[in-house]
PDB file of C-alpha atoms in Angstrom:
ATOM      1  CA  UNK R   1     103.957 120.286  50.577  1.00 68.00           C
ATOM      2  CA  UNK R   2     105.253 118.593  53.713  1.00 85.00           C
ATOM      3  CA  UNK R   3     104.964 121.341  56.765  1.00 92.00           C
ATOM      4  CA  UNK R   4     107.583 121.002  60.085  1.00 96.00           C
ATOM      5  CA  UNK R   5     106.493 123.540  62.575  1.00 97.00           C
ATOM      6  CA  UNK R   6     108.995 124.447  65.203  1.00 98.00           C
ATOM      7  CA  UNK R   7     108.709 125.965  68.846  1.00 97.00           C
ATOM      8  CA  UNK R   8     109.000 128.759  70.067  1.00 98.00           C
ATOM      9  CA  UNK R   9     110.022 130.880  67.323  1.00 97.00           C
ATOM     10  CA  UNK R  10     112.462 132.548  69.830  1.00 97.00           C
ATOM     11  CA  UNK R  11     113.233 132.373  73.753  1.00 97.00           C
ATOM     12  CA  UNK R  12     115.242 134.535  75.688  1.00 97.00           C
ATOM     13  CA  UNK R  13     116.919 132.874  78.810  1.00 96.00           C
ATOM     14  CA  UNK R  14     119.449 133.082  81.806  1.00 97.00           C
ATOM     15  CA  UNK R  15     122.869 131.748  81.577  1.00 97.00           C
ATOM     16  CA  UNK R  16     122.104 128.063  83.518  1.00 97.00           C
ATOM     17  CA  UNK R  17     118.593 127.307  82.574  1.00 97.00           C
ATOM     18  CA  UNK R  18     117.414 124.666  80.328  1.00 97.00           C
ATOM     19  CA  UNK R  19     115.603 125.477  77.080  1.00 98.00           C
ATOM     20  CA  UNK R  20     113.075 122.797  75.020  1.00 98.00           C
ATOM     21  CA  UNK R  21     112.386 122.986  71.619  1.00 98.00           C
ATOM     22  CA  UNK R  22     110.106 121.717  70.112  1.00 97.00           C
ATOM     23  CA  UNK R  23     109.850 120.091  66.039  1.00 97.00           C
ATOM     24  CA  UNK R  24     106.693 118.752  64.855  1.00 96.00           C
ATOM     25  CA  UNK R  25     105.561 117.377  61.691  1.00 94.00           C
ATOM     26  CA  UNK R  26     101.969 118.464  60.888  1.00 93.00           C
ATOM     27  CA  UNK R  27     101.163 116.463  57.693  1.00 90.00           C
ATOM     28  CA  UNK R  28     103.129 113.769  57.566  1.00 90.00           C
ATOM     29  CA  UNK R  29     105.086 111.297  60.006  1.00 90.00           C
ATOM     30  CA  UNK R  30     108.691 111.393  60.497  1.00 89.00           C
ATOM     31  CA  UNK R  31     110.489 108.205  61.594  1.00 85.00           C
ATOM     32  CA  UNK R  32     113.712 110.515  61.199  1.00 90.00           C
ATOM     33  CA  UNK R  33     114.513 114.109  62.267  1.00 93.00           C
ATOM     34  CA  UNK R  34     117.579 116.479  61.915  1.00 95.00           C
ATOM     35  CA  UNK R  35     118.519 119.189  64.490  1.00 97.00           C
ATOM     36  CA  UNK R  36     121.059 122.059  62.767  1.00 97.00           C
ATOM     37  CA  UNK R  37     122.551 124.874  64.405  1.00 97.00           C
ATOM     38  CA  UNK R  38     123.572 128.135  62.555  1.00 97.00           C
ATOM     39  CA  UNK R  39     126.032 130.704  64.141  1.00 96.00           C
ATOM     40  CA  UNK R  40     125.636 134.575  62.877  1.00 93.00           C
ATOM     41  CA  UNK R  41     126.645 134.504  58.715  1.00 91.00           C
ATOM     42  CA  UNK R  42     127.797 130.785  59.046  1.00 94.00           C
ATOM     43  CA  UNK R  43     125.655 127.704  57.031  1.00 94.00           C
ATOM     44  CA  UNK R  44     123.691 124.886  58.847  1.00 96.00           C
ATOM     45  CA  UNK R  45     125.301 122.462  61.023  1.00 96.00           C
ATOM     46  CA  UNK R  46     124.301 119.359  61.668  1.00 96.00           C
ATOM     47  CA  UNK R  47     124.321 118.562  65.221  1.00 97.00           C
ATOM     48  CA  UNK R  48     122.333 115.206  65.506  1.00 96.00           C
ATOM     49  CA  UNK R  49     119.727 113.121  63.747  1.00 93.00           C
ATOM     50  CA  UNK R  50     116.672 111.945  65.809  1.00 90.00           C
ATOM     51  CA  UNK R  51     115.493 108.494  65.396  1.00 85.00           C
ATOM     52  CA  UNK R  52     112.003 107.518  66.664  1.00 85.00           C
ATOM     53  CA  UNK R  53     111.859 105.232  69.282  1.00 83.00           C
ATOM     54  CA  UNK R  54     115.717 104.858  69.536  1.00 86.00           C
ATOM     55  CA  UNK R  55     118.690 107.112  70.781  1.00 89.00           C
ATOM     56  CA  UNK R  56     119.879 110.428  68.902  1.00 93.00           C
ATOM     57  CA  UNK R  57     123.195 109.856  66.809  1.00 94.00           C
ATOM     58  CA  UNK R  58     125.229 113.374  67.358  1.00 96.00           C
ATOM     59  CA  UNK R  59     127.456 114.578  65.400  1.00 96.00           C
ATOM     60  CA  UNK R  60     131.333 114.739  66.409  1.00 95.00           C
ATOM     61  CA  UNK R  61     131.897 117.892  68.925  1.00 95.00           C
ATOM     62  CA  UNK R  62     128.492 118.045  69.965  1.00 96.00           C
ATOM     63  CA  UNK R  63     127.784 117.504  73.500  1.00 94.00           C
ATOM     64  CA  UNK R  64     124.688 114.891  73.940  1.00 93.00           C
ATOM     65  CA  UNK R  65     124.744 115.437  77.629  1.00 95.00           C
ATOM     66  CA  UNK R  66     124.399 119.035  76.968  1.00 96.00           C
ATOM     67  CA  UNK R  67     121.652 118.774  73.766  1.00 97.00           C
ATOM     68  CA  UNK R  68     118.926 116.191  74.943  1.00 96.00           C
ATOM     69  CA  UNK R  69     117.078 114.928  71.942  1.00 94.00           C
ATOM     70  CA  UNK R  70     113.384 113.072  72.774  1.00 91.00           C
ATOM     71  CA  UNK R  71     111.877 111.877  69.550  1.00 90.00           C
ATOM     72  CA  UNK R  72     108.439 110.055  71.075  1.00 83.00           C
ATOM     73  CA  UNK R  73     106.590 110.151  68.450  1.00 90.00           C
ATOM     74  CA  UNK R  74     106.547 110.067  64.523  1.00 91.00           C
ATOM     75  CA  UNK R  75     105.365 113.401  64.372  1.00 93.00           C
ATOM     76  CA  UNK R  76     107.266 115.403  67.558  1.00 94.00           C
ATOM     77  CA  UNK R  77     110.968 115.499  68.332  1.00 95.00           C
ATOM     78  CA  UNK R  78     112.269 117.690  71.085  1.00 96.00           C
ATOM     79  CA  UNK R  79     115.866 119.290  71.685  1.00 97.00           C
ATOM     80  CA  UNK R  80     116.842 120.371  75.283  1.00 97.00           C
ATOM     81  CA  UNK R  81     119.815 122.345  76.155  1.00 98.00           C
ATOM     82  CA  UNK R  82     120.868 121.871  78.672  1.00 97.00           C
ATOM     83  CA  UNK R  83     122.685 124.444  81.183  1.00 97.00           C
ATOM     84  CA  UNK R  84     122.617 126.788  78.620  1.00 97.00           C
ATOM     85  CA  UNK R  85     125.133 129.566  78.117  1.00 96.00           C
ATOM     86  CA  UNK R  86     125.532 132.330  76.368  1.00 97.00           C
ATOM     87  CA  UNK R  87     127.987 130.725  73.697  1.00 96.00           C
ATOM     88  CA  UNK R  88     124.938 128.465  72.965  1.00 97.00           C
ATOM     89  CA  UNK R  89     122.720 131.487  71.525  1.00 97.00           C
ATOM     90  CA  UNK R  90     122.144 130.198  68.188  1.00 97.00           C
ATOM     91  CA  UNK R  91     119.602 129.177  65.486  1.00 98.00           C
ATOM     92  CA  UNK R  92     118.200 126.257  66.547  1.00 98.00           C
ATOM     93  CA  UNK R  93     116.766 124.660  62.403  1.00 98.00           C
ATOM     94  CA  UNK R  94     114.831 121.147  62.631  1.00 97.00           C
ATOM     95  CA  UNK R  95     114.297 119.041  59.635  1.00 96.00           C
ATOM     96  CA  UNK R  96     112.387 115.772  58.968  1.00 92.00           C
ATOM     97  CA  UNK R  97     111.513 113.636  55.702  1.00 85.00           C
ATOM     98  CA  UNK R  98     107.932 111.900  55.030  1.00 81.00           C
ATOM     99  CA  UNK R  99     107.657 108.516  56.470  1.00 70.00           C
ATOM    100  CA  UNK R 100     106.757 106.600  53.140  1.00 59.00           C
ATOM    101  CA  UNK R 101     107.561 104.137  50.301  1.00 41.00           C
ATOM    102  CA  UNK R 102     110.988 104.532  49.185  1.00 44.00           C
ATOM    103  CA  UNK R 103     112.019 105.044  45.024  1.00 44.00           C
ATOM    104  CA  UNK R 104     109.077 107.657  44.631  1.00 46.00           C
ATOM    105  CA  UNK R 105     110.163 111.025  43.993  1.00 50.00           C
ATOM    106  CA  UNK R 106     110.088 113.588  46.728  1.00 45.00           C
ATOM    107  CA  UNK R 107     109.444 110.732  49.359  1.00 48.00           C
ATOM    108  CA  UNK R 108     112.508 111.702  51.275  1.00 79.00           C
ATOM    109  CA  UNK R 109     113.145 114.917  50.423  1.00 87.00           C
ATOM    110  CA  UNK R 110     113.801 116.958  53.912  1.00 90.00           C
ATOM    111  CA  UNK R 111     111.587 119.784  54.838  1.00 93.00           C
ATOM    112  CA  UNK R 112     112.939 122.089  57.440  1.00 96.00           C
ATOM    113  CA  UNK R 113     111.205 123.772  60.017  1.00 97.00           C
ATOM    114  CA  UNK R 114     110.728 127.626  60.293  1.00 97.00           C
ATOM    115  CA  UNK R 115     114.126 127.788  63.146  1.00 98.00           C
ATOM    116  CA  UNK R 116     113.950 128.791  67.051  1.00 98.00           C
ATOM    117  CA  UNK R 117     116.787 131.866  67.762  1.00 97.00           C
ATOM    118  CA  UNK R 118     117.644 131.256  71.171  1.00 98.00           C
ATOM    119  CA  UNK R 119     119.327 133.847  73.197  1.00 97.00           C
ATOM    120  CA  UNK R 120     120.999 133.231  76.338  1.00 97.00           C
ATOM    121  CA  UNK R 121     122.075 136.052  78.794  1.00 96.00           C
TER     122      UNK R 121
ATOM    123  CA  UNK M   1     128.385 112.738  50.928  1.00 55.00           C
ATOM    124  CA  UNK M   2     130.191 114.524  47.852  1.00 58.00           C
ATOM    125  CA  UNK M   3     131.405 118.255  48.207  1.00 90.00           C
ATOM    126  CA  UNK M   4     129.818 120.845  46.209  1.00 96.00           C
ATOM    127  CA  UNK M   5     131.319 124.226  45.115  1.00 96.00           C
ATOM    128  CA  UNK M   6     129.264 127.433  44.275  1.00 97.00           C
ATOM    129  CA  UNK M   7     129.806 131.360  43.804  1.00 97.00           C
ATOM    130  CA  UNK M   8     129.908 132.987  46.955  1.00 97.00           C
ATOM    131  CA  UNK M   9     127.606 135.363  45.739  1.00 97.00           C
ATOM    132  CA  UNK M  10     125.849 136.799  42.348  1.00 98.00           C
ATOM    133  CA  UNK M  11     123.493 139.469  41.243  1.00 97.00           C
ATOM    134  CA  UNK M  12     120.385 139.744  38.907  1.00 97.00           C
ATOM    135  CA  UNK M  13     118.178 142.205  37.567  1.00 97.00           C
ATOM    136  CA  UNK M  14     114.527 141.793  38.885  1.00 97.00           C
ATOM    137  CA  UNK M  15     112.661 139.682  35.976  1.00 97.00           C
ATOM    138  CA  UNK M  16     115.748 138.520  34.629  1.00 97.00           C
ATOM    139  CA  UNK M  17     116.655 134.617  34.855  1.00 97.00           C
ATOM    140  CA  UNK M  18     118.955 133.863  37.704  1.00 98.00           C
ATOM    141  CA  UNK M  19     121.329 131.046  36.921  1.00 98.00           C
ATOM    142  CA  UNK M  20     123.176 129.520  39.779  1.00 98.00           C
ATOM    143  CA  UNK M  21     126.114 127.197  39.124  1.00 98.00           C
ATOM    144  CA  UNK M  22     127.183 124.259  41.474  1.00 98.00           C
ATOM    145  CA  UNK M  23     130.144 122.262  40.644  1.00 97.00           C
ATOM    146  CA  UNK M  24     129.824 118.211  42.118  1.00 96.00           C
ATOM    147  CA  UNK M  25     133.068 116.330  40.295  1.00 95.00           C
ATOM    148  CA  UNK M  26     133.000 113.754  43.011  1.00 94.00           C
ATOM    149  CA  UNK M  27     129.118 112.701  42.889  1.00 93.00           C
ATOM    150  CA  UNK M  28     128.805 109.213  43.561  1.00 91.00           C
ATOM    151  CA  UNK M  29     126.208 107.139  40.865  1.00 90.00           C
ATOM    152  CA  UNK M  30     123.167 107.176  43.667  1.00 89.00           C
ATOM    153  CA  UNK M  31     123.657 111.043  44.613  1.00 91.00           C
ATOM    154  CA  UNK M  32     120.731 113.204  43.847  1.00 93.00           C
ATOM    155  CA  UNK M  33     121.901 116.796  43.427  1.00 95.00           C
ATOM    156  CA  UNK M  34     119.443 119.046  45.722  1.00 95.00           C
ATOM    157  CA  UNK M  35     118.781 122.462  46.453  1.00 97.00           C
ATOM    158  CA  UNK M  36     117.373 124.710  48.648  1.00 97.00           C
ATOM    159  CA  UNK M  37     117.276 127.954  49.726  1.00 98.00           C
ATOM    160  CA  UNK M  38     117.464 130.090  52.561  1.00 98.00           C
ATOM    161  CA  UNK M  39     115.757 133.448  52.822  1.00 96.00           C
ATOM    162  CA  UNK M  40     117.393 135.596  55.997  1.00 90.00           C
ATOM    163  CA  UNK M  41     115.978 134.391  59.706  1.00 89.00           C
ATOM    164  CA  UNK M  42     114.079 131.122  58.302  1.00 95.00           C
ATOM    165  CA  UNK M  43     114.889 127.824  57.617  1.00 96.00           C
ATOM    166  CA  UNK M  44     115.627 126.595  54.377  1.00 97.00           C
ATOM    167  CA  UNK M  45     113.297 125.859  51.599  1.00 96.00           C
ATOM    168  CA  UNK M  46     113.687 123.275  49.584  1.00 95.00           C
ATOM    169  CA  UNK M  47     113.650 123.864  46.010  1.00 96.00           C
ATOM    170  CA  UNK M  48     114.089 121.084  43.230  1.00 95.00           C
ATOM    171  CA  UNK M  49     116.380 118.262  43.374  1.00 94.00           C
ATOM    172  CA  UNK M  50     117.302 115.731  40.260  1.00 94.00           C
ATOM    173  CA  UNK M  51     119.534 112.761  39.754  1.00 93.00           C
ATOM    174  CA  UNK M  52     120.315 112.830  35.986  1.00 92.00           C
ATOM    175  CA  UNK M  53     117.478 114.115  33.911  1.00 88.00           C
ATOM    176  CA  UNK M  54     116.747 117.566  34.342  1.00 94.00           C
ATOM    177  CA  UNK M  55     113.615 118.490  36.145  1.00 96.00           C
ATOM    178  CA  UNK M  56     111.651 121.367  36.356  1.00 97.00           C
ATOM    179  CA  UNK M  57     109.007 122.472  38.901  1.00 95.00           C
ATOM    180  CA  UNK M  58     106.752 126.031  39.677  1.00 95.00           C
ATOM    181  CA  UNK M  59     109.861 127.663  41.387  1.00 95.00           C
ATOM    182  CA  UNK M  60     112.483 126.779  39.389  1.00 97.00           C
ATOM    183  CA  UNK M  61     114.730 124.314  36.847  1.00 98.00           C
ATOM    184  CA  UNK M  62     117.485 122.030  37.088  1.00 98.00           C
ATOM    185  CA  UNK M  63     119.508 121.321  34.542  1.00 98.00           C
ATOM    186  CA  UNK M  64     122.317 118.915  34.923  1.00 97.00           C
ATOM    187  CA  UNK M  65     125.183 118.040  32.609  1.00 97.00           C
ATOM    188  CA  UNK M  66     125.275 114.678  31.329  1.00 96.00           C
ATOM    189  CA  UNK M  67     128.317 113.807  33.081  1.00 96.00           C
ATOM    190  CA  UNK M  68     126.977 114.914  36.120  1.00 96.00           C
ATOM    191  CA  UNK M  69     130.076 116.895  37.273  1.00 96.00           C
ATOM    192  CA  UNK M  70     127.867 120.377  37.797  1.00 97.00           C
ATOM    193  CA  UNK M  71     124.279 121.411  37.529  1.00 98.00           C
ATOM    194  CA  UNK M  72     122.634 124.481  37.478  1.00 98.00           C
ATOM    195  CA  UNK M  73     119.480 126.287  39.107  1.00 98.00           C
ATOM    196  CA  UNK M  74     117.517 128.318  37.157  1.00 98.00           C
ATOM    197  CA  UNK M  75     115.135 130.841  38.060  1.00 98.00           C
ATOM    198  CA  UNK M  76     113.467 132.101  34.911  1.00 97.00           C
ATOM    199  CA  UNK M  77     111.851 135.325  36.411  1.00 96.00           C
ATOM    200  CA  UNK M  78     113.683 136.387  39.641  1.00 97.00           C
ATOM    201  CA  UNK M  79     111.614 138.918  41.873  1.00 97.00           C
ATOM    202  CA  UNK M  80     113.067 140.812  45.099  1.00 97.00           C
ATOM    203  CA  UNK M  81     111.459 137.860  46.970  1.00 96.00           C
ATOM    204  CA  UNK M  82     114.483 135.484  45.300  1.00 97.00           C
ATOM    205  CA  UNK M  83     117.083 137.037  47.347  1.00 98.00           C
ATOM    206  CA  UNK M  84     118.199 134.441  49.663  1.00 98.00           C
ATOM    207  CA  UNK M  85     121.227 132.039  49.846  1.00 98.00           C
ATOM    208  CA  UNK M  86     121.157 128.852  47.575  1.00 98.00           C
ATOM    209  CA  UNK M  87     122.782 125.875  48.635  1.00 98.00           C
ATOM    210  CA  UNK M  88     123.814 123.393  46.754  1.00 97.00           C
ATOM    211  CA  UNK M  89     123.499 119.561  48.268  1.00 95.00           C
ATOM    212  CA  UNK M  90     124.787 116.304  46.932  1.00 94.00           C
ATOM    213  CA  UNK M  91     122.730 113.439  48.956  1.00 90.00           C
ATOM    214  CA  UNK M  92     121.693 109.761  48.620  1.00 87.00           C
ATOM    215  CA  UNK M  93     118.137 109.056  48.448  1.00 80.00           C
ATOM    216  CA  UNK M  94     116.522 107.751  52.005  1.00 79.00           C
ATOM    217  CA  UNK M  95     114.912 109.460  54.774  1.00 72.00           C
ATOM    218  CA  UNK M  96     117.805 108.927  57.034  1.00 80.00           C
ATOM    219  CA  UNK M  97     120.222 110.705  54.799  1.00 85.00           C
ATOM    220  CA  UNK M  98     122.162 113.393  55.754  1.00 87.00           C
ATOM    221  CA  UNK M  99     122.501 116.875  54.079  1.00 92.00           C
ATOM    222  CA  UNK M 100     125.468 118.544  54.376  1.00 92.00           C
ATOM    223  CA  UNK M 101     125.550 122.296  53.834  1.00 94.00           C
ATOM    224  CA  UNK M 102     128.522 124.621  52.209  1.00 93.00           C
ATOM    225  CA  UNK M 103     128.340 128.162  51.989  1.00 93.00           C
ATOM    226  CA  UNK M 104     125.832 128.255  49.204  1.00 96.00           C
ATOM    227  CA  UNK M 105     125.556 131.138  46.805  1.00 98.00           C
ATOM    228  CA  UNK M 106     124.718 134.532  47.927  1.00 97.00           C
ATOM    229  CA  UNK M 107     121.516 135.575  45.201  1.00 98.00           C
ATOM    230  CA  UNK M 108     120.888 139.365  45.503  1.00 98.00           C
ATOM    231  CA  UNK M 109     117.738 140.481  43.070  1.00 98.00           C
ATOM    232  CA  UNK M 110     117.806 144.539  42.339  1.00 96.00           C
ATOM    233  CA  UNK M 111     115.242 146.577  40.690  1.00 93.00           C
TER     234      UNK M 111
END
């Protein structure tokens, strides 16, 4: 099956600092990505889809100043926050679909990445 | 996307067959009916998804109704390893396409 790696698996940081995370695809290119966030016994948000080559489209109420999303390549999408505080600790989930002929079963099918837990002090 | 409604949570014996409901009245004609699952601390897992016929695969079954109002996952030998929370997703096909998560069901396996 499709693999997205994610990281780091967790990072610890100071209230003001910036955090990257990092989504890659291993076996398959991605010219779409998803970045969720999920709060302590809430479900997955969606807080922006990454498009290769072109701008993020976020999701109302999020902040794209504040969540930086870099999608360079079809295999690597990155999400920066920005200034981060400690109402930003979260689980950080990305997700991507492989890059293929459309109408074939399981061609789009999203595959989600393992999830960063970012705590910020 | 269409809403989906599930349990909040159910329980099963280990080696039993878990069943999970999802109610989807609202699907549209070109919404596939996915699910995943998400074990505590990891991301989700996708499971099986189906647009009309039902489908089966090594970890589970889907079985939807012919009016495609509801479906349900099936699990025919549920271990401790099981317990996770299933969501339920109604979605267009495309790799663009957005999932949208509820609150899923709550699967607890016991010996």
């Amino acid at each position: 099956g499709a693999v997205v790696s994610q990281h780091p698996s967790r990072v610890i940081c100071k209230s003001g600092t910036s955090v990257k995370i990092e989504c890659r695809s291993l076996d398959f290119q991605a010219t779409t990505m998803f970045w969720y966030r999920q709060f302590p016994k809430q479900s997955l948000m969606l807080m922006a889809t990454s498009n290769e080559g072109s701008k993020a489209t976020y999701e109302q109420g999020v902040e794209k100043d504040k969540f930086l999303i870099n999608h360079a390549s079809l295999t690597l999408s990155t999400l920066t926050v920005t200034s981060a505080h400690p109402e930003d600790s979260s689980f950080y989930i990305c997700s991507a679909s492989p890059r293929g002929t459309s109408g074939g079963r399981g061609t789009d099918t999203q595959y989600f990445g393992p999830g960063t837990r970012l705590t910020v002090l | 996307d269409a809403k989906t409604t599930q349990p909040t949570s159910m329980d099963c014996a280990e080696g039993r067959a878990a069943n999970l409901p999802c109610n989807h009245s609202t699907i549209s004609g070109n919404e596939y009916v996915y699910w995943y699952r998400q074990i505590h601390s990891q991301g989700p897992q996708y499971i099986i998804h189906g647009l009309k016929n039902n489908e089966t695969n090594e970890m589970a079954s889907l079985i939807i109704t012919e009016d495609r109002k509801s479906s349900t996952l099936i699990l025919p030998h549920a271990t401790l390893r099981d317990t996770a929370v299933y969501y339920c997703i109604v979605r267009v096909a495309g790799t663009a396409s957005k999932l949208t998560f509820g609150t899923g069901t709550r699967l607890q396996v016991t010996l």
